Amino acid sequence: MTKPPVINTIFNEIVDATWLSRPSPTIALELLGCTLVRQLPNGEQIRGMIVETEAYMAGDPACHAYSKPTPRNAVMFGPAGMSYVYLIYGMYHCFNVVTDVEGVASAVLIRALELSVFPDSLPQNLSLGSKSDRHIKKPLKKDQLARLAAGPGKLCRVLQIDRTLTDLPLHFNQPLWLEHRTPTFQQAVNSGKIEFVQTTRIGITKGTDLPWRWYIADCPAVSRLSF
DNA sequence: AAGACGATCGTT
DNA sequence: ACGATCGTCTTT
């Protein structure tokens, strides 16, 4: 018996560029509960639900595109639905979804994921438990697994996202794409079982008054409750 | 050419 | 509270 070909067995609707062509604060809120999918060159998928976001846009002093287009930030001035990945503090990457119409520089920083499909292996001294204990190193405890992608730098590490993935279209079968909320998730929102929290953004020194950070309440994968 | 700084994270 | 670490942007 031969192995079947890899198919997408999860049928969430794919997020398209039109849906993302709205102001970044709107998208930042609506991306909560959506799924970020990373597909590696070998076809392996890593998946996580978006649980924390921040919006950045033109006229916002904290936005990388505040002053003028540069080689790094140019993609933010273009159409929605592209990736914007940059290196921060010389050692971490951050992943953004470009939003709004062409000419309006804006993006949503994905700050944390609750992983639903874990990678086969983890970088460096980290290690997954079970699955025949992989190759023993130091199996992570349950609460550590839950926080593996609790932060913008951490989620890029676990999803193997670096600057080679900037300026790419977020389409199915590309290295990265987005899927909409499941009906189950949306029903939980409608019935009040899941709540969203809005706060000011964290880790910045300018634009600290703008309340453009959102996260899902009571979610262990959220990076921090406040700053 | 040189310097300042940063949408972070893990340790002290 | 602090340091690691380096690409990017600003200033000389």
PDB file of C-alpha atoms (C1' of nucleotides) in Angstrom:
ATOM      1  CA  MET A   1       0.000   0.000   0.000  1.00  0.00           C
ATOM      2  CA  THR A   2       1.511   3.294  -1.076  1.00  0.00           C
ATOM      3  CA  LYS A   3       1.141   6.515   0.818  1.00  0.00           C
ATOM      4  CA  PRO A   4      -1.593   8.820  -0.485  1.00  0.00           C
ATOM      5  CA  PRO A   5      -0.520  12.202  -1.852  1.00  0.00           C
ATOM      6  CA  VAL A   6      -0.528  15.140   0.514  1.00  0.00           C
ATOM      7  CA  ILE A   7      -3.892  16.890   0.363  1.00  0.00           C
ATOM      8  CA  ASN A   8      -5.446  19.675   2.342  1.00  0.00           C
ATOM      9  CA  THR A   9      -7.799  17.892   4.720  1.00  0.00           C
ATOM     10  CA  ILE A  10      -8.728  21.085   6.558  1.00  0.00           C
ATOM     11  CA  PHE A  11     -11.343  23.053   4.708  1.00  0.00           C
ATOM     12  CA  ASN A  12     -11.274  26.529   6.183  1.00  0.00           C
ATOM     13  CA  GLU A  13     -11.773  29.241   3.618  1.00  0.00           C
ATOM     14  CA  ILE A  14      -8.526  30.849   2.475  1.00  0.00           C
ATOM     15  CA  VAL A  15      -8.112  34.556   3.316  1.00  0.00           C
ATOM     16  CA  ASP A  16      -7.672  36.556   0.112  1.00  0.00           C
ATOM     17  CA  ALA A  17      -6.178  39.938  -0.742  1.00  0.00           C
ATOM     18  CA  THR A  18      -9.555  41.607  -1.200  1.00  0.00           C
ATOM     19  CA  TRP A  19     -10.607  40.762   2.353  1.00  0.00           C
ATOM     20  CA  LEU A  20      -7.284  42.155   3.608  1.00  0.00           C
ATOM     21  CA  SER A  21      -7.679  45.436   1.640  1.00  0.00           C
ATOM     22  CA  ARG A  22      -9.142  47.296   4.623  1.00  0.00           C
ATOM     23  CA  PRO A  23      -7.566  49.399   7.403  1.00  0.00           C
ATOM     24  CA  SER A  24      -5.063  47.465   9.512  1.00  0.00           C
ATOM     25  CA  PRO A  25      -6.868  47.980  12.869  1.00  0.00           C
ATOM     26  CA  THR A  26      -9.951  46.283  11.398  1.00  0.00           C
ATOM     27  CA  ILE A  27      -7.898  43.417  10.037  1.00  0.00           C
ATOM     28  CA  ALA A  28      -5.923  43.021  13.260  1.00  0.00           C
ATOM     29  CA  LEU A  29      -9.171  42.373  15.153  1.00  0.00           C
ATOM     30  CA  GLU A  30     -10.676  40.134  12.491  1.00  0.00           C
ATOM     31  CA  LEU A  31      -7.525  38.006  12.132  1.00  0.00           C
ATOM     32  CA  LEU A  32      -7.976  36.774  15.713  1.00  0.00           C
ATOM     33  CA  GLY A  33      -9.123  33.173  15.453  1.00  0.00           C
ATOM     34  CA  CYS A  34      -7.858  32.796  11.896  1.00  0.00           C
ATOM     35  CA  THR A  35      -5.154  30.221  11.183  1.00  0.00           C
ATOM     36  CA  LEU A  36      -1.650  30.888   9.901  1.00  0.00           C
ATOM     37  CA  VAL A  37      -0.315  27.991   7.838  1.00  0.00           C
ATOM     38  CA  ARG A  38       3.374  27.454   7.137  1.00  0.00           C
ATOM     39  CA  GLN A  39       4.207  24.938   4.407  1.00  0.00           C
ATOM     40  CA  LEU A  40       7.832  23.831   4.325  1.00  0.00           C
ATOM     41  CA  PRO A  41       9.661  22.953   1.098  1.00  0.00           C
ATOM     42  CA  ASN A  42       9.138  19.231   1.847  1.00  0.00           C
ATOM     43  CA  GLY A  43       5.366  19.735   2.081  1.00  0.00           C
ATOM     44  CA  GLU A  44       5.148  19.572   5.863  1.00  0.00           C
ATOM     45  CA  GLN A  45       2.568  21.929   7.344  1.00  0.00           C
ATOM     46  CA  ILE A  46       2.749  23.790  10.637  1.00  0.00           C
ATOM     47  CA  ARG A  47      -0.489  25.484  11.771  1.00  0.00           C
ATOM     48  CA  GLY A  48      -1.491  27.877  14.498  1.00  0.00           C
ATOM     49  CA  MET A  49      -4.507  29.968  15.429  1.00  0.00           C
ATOM     50  CA  ILE A  50      -3.778  33.692  15.638  1.00  0.00           C
ATOM     51  CA  VAL A  51      -4.413  34.822  19.216  1.00  0.00           C
ATOM     52  CA  GLU A  52      -2.615  38.204  19.372  1.00  0.00           C
ATOM     53  CA  THR A  53      -2.118  40.974  16.800  1.00  0.00           C
ATOM     54  CA  GLU A  54      -1.046  44.590  16.429  1.00  0.00           C
ATOM     55  CA  ALA A  55      -1.905  47.100  13.696  1.00  0.00           C
ATOM     56  CA  TYR A  56       0.548  49.567  12.157  1.00  0.00           C
ATOM     57  CA  MET A  57      -0.256  52.154   9.509  1.00  0.00           C
ATOM     58  CA  ALA A  58       0.615  55.386   7.724  1.00  0.00           C
ATOM     59  CA  GLY A  59       0.670  58.387  10.056  1.00  0.00           C
ATOM     60  CA  ASP A  60       1.565  56.148  12.967  1.00  0.00           C
ATOM     61  CA  PRO A  61       5.038  57.015  14.335  1.00  0.00           C
ATOM     62  CA  ALA A  62       5.635  53.395  15.376  1.00  0.00           C
ATOM     63  CA  CYS A  63       5.110  52.134  11.823  1.00  0.00           C
ATOM     64  CA  HIS A  64       8.218  51.119   9.888  1.00  0.00           C
ATOM     65  CA  ALA A  65       6.726  52.931   6.890  1.00  0.00           C
ATOM     66  CA  TYR A  66       6.138  56.174   8.823  1.00  0.00           C
ATOM     67  CA  SER A  67       8.730  58.277   7.030  1.00  0.00           C
ATOM     68  CA  LYS A  68       9.226  57.053   3.478  1.00  0.00           C
ATOM     69  CA  PRO A  69       9.642  53.933   1.335  1.00  0.00           C
ATOM     70  CA  THR A  70      12.937  52.079   1.760  1.00  0.00           C
ATOM     71  CA  PRO A  71      14.045  48.700   0.416  1.00  0.00           C
ATOM     72  CA  ARG A  72      12.935  47.081   3.683  1.00  0.00           C
ATOM     73  CA  ASN A  73       9.490  48.617   4.108  1.00  0.00           C
ATOM     74  CA  ALA A  74       8.519  48.966   0.436  1.00  0.00           C
ATOM     75  CA  VAL A  75       6.135  46.007   0.504  1.00  0.00           C
ATOM     76  CA  MET A  76       3.954  47.809   3.062  1.00  0.00           C
ATOM     77  CA  PHE A  77       3.179  50.491   0.465  1.00  0.00           C
ATOM     78  CA  GLY A  78       1.912  47.897  -1.991  1.00  0.00           C
ATOM     79  CA  PRO A  79      -1.312  45.911  -2.196  1.00  0.00           C
ATOM     80  CA  ALA A  80      -2.707  43.784   0.642  1.00  0.00           C
ATOM     81  CA  GLY A  81      -2.082  40.083   1.021  1.00  0.00           C
ATOM     82  CA  MET A  82       1.718  40.098   0.990  1.00  0.00           C
ATOM     83  CA  SER A  83       4.118  39.062   3.749  1.00  0.00           C
ATOM     84  CA  TYR A  84       6.394  41.565   5.480  1.00  0.00           C
ATOM     85  CA  VAL A  85       9.152  39.885   7.491  1.00  0.00           C
ATOM     86  CA  TYR A  86      11.982  41.783   9.160  1.00  0.00           C
ATOM     87  CA  LEU A  87      14.859  41.091  11.523  1.00  0.00           C
ATOM     88  CA  ILE A  88      14.631  42.631  14.989  1.00  0.00           C
ATOM     89  CA  TYR A  89      17.443  43.041  17.525  1.00  0.00           C
ATOM     90  CA  GLY A  90      19.802  41.094  15.278  1.00  0.00           C
ATOM     91  CA  MET A  91      18.353  37.740  16.271  1.00  0.00           C
ATOM     92  CA  TYR A  92      14.579  37.446  15.868  1.00  0.00           C
ATOM     93  CA  HIS A  93      12.208  37.804  12.974  1.00  0.00           C
ATOM     94  CA  CYS A  94       8.722  39.290  12.979  1.00  0.00           C
ATOM     95  CA  PHE A  95       5.948  38.337  10.550  1.00  0.00           C
ATOM     96  CA  ASN A  96       3.360  40.816   9.276  1.00  0.00           C
ATOM     97  CA  VAL A  97       0.405  40.676   6.912  1.00  0.00           C
ATOM     98  CA  VAL A  98       0.280  43.669   4.554  1.00  0.00           C
ATOM     99  CA  THR A  99      -3.163  45.291   4.610  1.00  0.00           C
ATOM    100  CA  ASP A 100      -5.253  48.097   3.074  1.00  0.00           C
ATOM    101  CA  VAL A 101      -5.266  49.349  -0.502  1.00  0.00           C
ATOM    102  CA  GLU A 102      -2.165  50.001  -2.584  1.00  0.00           C
ATOM    103  CA  GLY A 103      -0.512  53.269  -1.571  1.00  0.00           C
ATOM    104  CA  VAL A 104      -1.656  53.087   2.061  1.00  0.00           C
ATOM    105  CA  ALA A 105       1.341  51.702   3.961  1.00  0.00           C
ATOM    106  CA  SER A 106       0.065  49.357   6.647  1.00  0.00           C
ATOM    107  CA  ALA A 107       0.402  45.896   8.120  1.00  0.00           C
ATOM    108  CA  VAL A 108      -0.691  43.656  10.969  1.00  0.00           C
ATOM    109  CA  LEU A 109       2.010  42.135  13.166  1.00  0.00           C
ATOM    110  CA  ILE A 110       1.155  38.565  14.147  1.00  0.00           C
ATOM    111  CA  ARG A 111       2.251  38.426  17.791  1.00  0.00           C
ATOM    112  CA  ALA A 112       1.219  34.968  18.952  1.00  0.00           C
ATOM    113  CA  LEU A 113      -0.194  31.643  17.787  1.00  0.00           C
ATOM    114  CA  GLU A 114      -1.845  28.726  19.501  1.00  0.00           C
ATOM    115  CA  LEU A 115      -0.315  25.843  17.564  1.00  0.00           C
ATOM    116  CA  SER A 116      -2.699  23.192  16.225  1.00  0.00           C
ATOM    117  CA  VAL A 117      -0.249  21.271  14.046  1.00  0.00           C
ATOM    118  CA  PHE A 118       3.261  21.118  15.488  1.00  0.00           C
ATOM    119  CA  PRO A 119       6.447  20.807  13.450  1.00  0.00           C
ATOM    120  CA  ASP A 120       8.142  17.412  13.166  1.00  0.00           C
ATOM    121  CA  SER A 121      11.191  18.831  14.904  1.00  0.00           C
ATOM    122  CA  LEU A 122      12.136  21.925  16.824  1.00  0.00           C
ATOM    123  CA  PRO A 123      15.255  24.100  16.687  1.00  0.00           C
ATOM    124  CA  GLN A 124      18.264  23.694  18.980  1.00  0.00           C
ATOM    125  CA  ASN A 125      17.748  22.552  22.568  1.00  0.00           C
ATOM    126  CA  LEU A 126      13.960  22.419  22.280  1.00  0.00           C
ATOM    127  CA  SER A 127      12.214  19.095  21.743  1.00  0.00           C
ATOM    128  CA  LEU A 128       8.708  17.717  21.405  1.00  0.00           C
ATOM    129  CA  GLY A 129       7.411  14.956  23.628  1.00  0.00           C
ATOM    130  CA  SER A 130       5.470  11.833  22.567  1.00  0.00           C
ATOM    131  CA  LYS A 131       5.603  10.484  18.987  1.00  0.00           C
ATOM    132  CA  SER A 132       8.060   7.862  20.201  1.00  0.00           C
ATOM    133  CA  ASP A 133       9.683  10.710  22.141  1.00  0.00           C
ATOM    134  CA  ARG A 134      11.197  11.899  18.870  1.00  0.00           C
ATOM    135  CA  HIS A 135      14.894  11.915  19.549  1.00  0.00           C
ATOM    136  CA  ILE A 136      15.154  12.518  23.248  1.00  0.00           C
ATOM    137  CA  LYS A 137      16.606  15.825  24.200  1.00  0.00           C
ATOM    138  CA  LYS A 138      14.363  17.313  26.821  1.00  0.00           C
ATOM    139  CA  PRO A 139      10.677  16.792  26.059  1.00  0.00           C
ATOM    140  CA  LEU A 140       8.603  19.921  26.591  1.00  0.00           C
ATOM    141  CA  LYS A 141       5.929  19.987  29.261  1.00  0.00           C
ATOM    142  CA  LYS A 142       2.340  20.755  28.293  1.00  0.00           C
ATOM    143  CA  ASP A 143       2.443  24.407  29.360  1.00  0.00           C
ATOM    144  CA  GLN A 144       5.721  24.919  27.515  1.00  0.00           C
ATOM    145  CA  LEU A 145       4.181  23.492  24.339  1.00  0.00           C
ATOM    146  CA  ALA A 146       1.294  25.949  24.694  1.00  0.00           C
ATOM    147  CA  ARG A 147       3.742  28.879  24.770  1.00  0.00           C
ATOM    148  CA  LEU A 148       6.011  27.748  21.943  1.00  0.00           C
ATOM    149  CA  ALA A 149       4.617  30.473  19.656  1.00  0.00           C
ATOM    150  CA  ALA A 150       3.717  33.015  22.366  1.00  0.00           C
ATOM    151  CA  GLY A 151       5.501  36.032  20.877  1.00  0.00           C
ATOM    152  CA  PRO A 152       6.355  37.447  17.445  1.00  0.00           C
ATOM    153  CA  GLY A 153       9.965  36.238  17.534  1.00  0.00           C
ATOM    154  CA  LYS A 154       9.049  32.850  18.940  1.00  0.00           C
ATOM    155  CA  LEU A 155       6.395  32.111  16.341  1.00  0.00           C
ATOM    156  CA  CYS A 156       8.816  32.902  13.522  1.00  0.00           C
ATOM    157  CA  ARG A 157      11.365  30.572  15.082  1.00  0.00           C
ATOM    158  CA  VAL A 158       8.942  27.651  15.363  1.00  0.00           C
ATOM    159  CA  LEU A 159       7.437  28.254  11.883  1.00  0.00           C
ATOM    160  CA  GLN A 160      10.898  28.712  10.344  1.00  0.00           C
ATOM    161  CA  ILE A 161      10.089  32.185   9.028  1.00  0.00           C
ATOM    162  CA  ASP A 162      12.963  34.484   8.101  1.00  0.00           C
ATOM    163  CA  ARG A 163      13.595  37.365   5.723  1.00  0.00           C
ATOM    164  CA  THR A 164      13.676  35.060   2.697  1.00  0.00           C
ATOM    165  CA  LEU A 165       9.880  34.880   3.174  1.00  0.00           C
ATOM    166  CA  THR A 166       9.232  38.619   2.976  1.00  0.00           C
ATOM    167  CA  ASP A 167       7.376  40.102  -0.009  1.00  0.00           C
ATOM    168  CA  LEU A 168       5.562  36.836  -0.822  1.00  0.00           C
ATOM    169  CA  PRO A 169       1.853  36.505  -1.684  1.00  0.00           C
ATOM    170  CA  LEU A 170      -0.158  34.770   1.048  1.00  0.00           C
ATOM    171  CA  HIS A 171      -1.785  32.166  -1.193  1.00  0.00           C
ATOM    172  CA  PHE A 172      -2.635  28.495  -0.815  1.00  0.00           C
ATOM    173  CA  ASN A 173       0.363  26.262  -1.566  1.00  0.00           C
ATOM    174  CA  GLN A 174       2.797  29.117  -1.017  1.00  0.00           C
ATOM    175  CA  PRO A 175       5.165  28.992   1.981  1.00  0.00           C
ATOM    176  CA  LEU A 176       2.569  30.926   4.040  1.00  0.00           C
ATOM    177  CA  TRP A 177      -1.164  31.491   3.901  1.00  0.00           C
ATOM    178  CA  LEU A 178      -4.132  32.397   6.110  1.00  0.00           C
ATOM    179  CA  GLU A 179      -7.437  30.602   6.710  1.00  0.00           C
ATOM    180  CA  HIS A 180     -10.624  32.149   8.093  1.00  0.00           C
ATOM    181  CA  ARG A 181     -12.203  31.409  11.466  1.00  0.00           C
ATOM    182  CA  THR A 182     -14.016  28.098  11.691  1.00  0.00           C
ATOM    183  CA  PRO A 183     -17.815  28.191  12.141  1.00  0.00           C
ATOM    184  CA  THR A 184     -17.296  26.715  15.605  1.00  0.00           C
ATOM    185  CA  PHE A 185     -14.969  29.561  16.591  1.00  0.00           C
ATOM    186  CA  GLN A 186     -17.330  32.207  15.187  1.00  0.00           C
ATOM    187  CA  GLN A 187     -20.272  30.706  17.091  1.00  0.00           C
ATOM    188  CA  ALA A 188     -18.251  30.886  20.301  1.00  0.00           C
ATOM    189  CA  VAL A 189     -17.577  34.565  19.600  1.00  0.00           C
ATOM    190  CA  ASN A 190     -21.239  35.264  18.856  1.00  0.00           C
ATOM    191  CA  SER A 191     -22.384  33.567  22.035  1.00  0.00           C
ATOM    192  CA  GLY A 192     -19.815  35.364  24.190  1.00  0.00           C
ATOM    193  CA  LYS A 193     -17.844  32.235  25.057  1.00  0.00           C
ATOM    194  CA  ILE A 194     -14.772  33.773  23.431  1.00  0.00           C
ATOM    195  CA  GLU A 195     -13.921  37.408  24.115  1.00  0.00           C
ATOM    196  CA  PHE A 196     -11.414  39.817  22.587  1.00  0.00           C
ATOM    197  CA  VAL A 197      -9.316  42.343  24.507  1.00  0.00           C
ATOM    198  CA  GLN A 198      -8.066  45.629  23.035  1.00  0.00           C
ATOM    199  CA  THR A 199      -4.991  47.394  24.513  1.00  0.00           C
ATOM    200  CA  THR A 200      -2.140  49.680  23.532  1.00  0.00           C
ATOM    201  CA  ARG A 201       0.767  48.122  21.650  1.00  0.00           C
ATOM    202  CA  ILE A 202       3.813  46.822  23.479  1.00  0.00           C
ATOM    203  CA  GLY A 203       7.586  46.946  22.969  1.00  0.00           C
ATOM    204  CA  ILE A 204       7.500  50.353  21.251  1.00  0.00           C
ATOM    205  CA  THR A 205       8.539  53.874  22.300  1.00  0.00           C
ATOM    206  CA  LYS A 206       6.490  55.901  19.797  1.00  0.00           C
ATOM    207  CA  GLY A 207       2.754  55.784  19.167  1.00  0.00           C
ATOM    208  CA  THR A 208       2.226  54.215  22.577  1.00  0.00           C
ATOM    209  CA  ASP A 209      -1.187  55.873  22.945  1.00  0.00           C
ATOM    210  CA  LEU A 210      -2.810  54.101  19.995  1.00  0.00           C
ATOM    211  CA  PRO A 211      -4.973  51.150  21.176  1.00  0.00           C
ATOM    212  CA  TRP A 212      -4.116  48.902  18.272  1.00  0.00           C
ATOM    213  CA  ARG A 213      -3.299  45.612  19.975  1.00  0.00           C
ATOM    214  CA  TRP A 214      -5.857  42.826  20.276  1.00  0.00           C
ATOM    215  CA  TYR A 215      -5.784  39.389  21.818  1.00  0.00           C
ATOM    216  CA  ILE A 216      -8.095  36.528  22.718  1.00  0.00           C
ATOM    217  CA  ALA A 217      -8.999  36.559  26.413  1.00  0.00           C
ATOM    218  CA  ASP A 218      -7.824  33.731  28.666  1.00  0.00           C
ATOM    219  CA  CYS A 219      -5.467  32.304  26.062  1.00  0.00           C
ATOM    220  CA  PRO A 220      -2.175  30.850  27.387  1.00  0.00           C
ATOM    221  CA  ALA A 221      -0.420  31.535  24.078  1.00  0.00           C
ATOM    222  CA  VAL A 222      -0.812  35.333  24.325  1.00  0.00           C
ATOM    223  CA  SER A 223       2.661  36.826  24.827  1.00  0.00           C
ATOM    224  CA  ARG A 224       1.809  39.093  27.795  1.00  0.00           C
ATOM    225  CA  LEU A 225      -1.273  40.680  29.261  1.00  0.00           C
ATOM    226  CA  SER A 226       0.278  44.170  29.466  1.00  0.00           C
ATOM    227  CA  PHE A 227       3.641  45.850  29.340  1.00  0.00           C
TER     228      PHE A 227
ATOM    229  C1'  DA B   1      32.553  55.522   7.179  1.00  0.00           C
ATOM    230  C1'  DA B   2      30.621  55.517  11.618  1.00  0.00           C
ATOM    231  C1'  DG B   3      27.037  55.468  15.022  1.00  0.00           C
ATOM    232  C1'  DA B   4      22.426  54.806  16.937  1.00  0.00           C
ATOM    233  C1'  DC B   5      18.688  51.979  17.455  1.00  0.00           C
ATOM    234  C1'  DG B   6      15.169  48.431  17.365  1.00  0.00           C
ATOM    235  C1'  DA B   7       7.158  46.005  16.528  1.00  0.00           C
ATOM    236  C1'  DT B   8      12.378  40.559  21.234  1.00  0.00           C
ATOM    237  C1'  DC B   9      13.540  37.068  24.435  1.00  0.00           C
ATOM    238  C1'  DG B  10      15.644  34.673  28.134  1.00  0.00           C
ATOM    239  C1'  DT B  11      18.319  35.186  32.069  1.00  0.00           C
ATOM    240  C1'  DT B  12      19.788  37.842  36.355  1.00  0.00           C
TER     241       DT B  12
ATOM    242  C1'  DA C   1      16.923  45.379  34.751  1.00  0.00           C
ATOM    243  C1'  DC C   2      20.071  43.845  31.210  1.00  0.00           C
ATOM    244  C1'  DG C   3      22.670  41.898  27.378  1.00  0.00           C
ATOM    245  C1'  DA C   4      22.917  39.374  22.933  1.00  0.00           C
ATOM    246  C1'  DT C   5      23.532  40.618  18.048  1.00  0.00           C
ATOM    247  C1'  DC C   6      23.221  42.687  13.327  1.00  0.00           C
ATOM    248  C1'  DG C   7      20.496  44.847   9.563  1.00  0.00           C
ATOM    249  C1'  DT C   8      18.773  49.308   8.534  1.00  0.00           C
ATOM    250  C1'  DC C   9      18.647  54.018   8.514  1.00  0.00           C
ATOM    251  C1'  DT C  10      20.646  58.534   9.684  1.00  0.00           C
ATOM    252  C1'  DT C  11      24.356  61.422  10.161  1.00  0.00           C
ATOM    253  C1'  DT C  12      29.146  62.827   9.133  1.00  0.00           C
TER     254       DT C  12
END
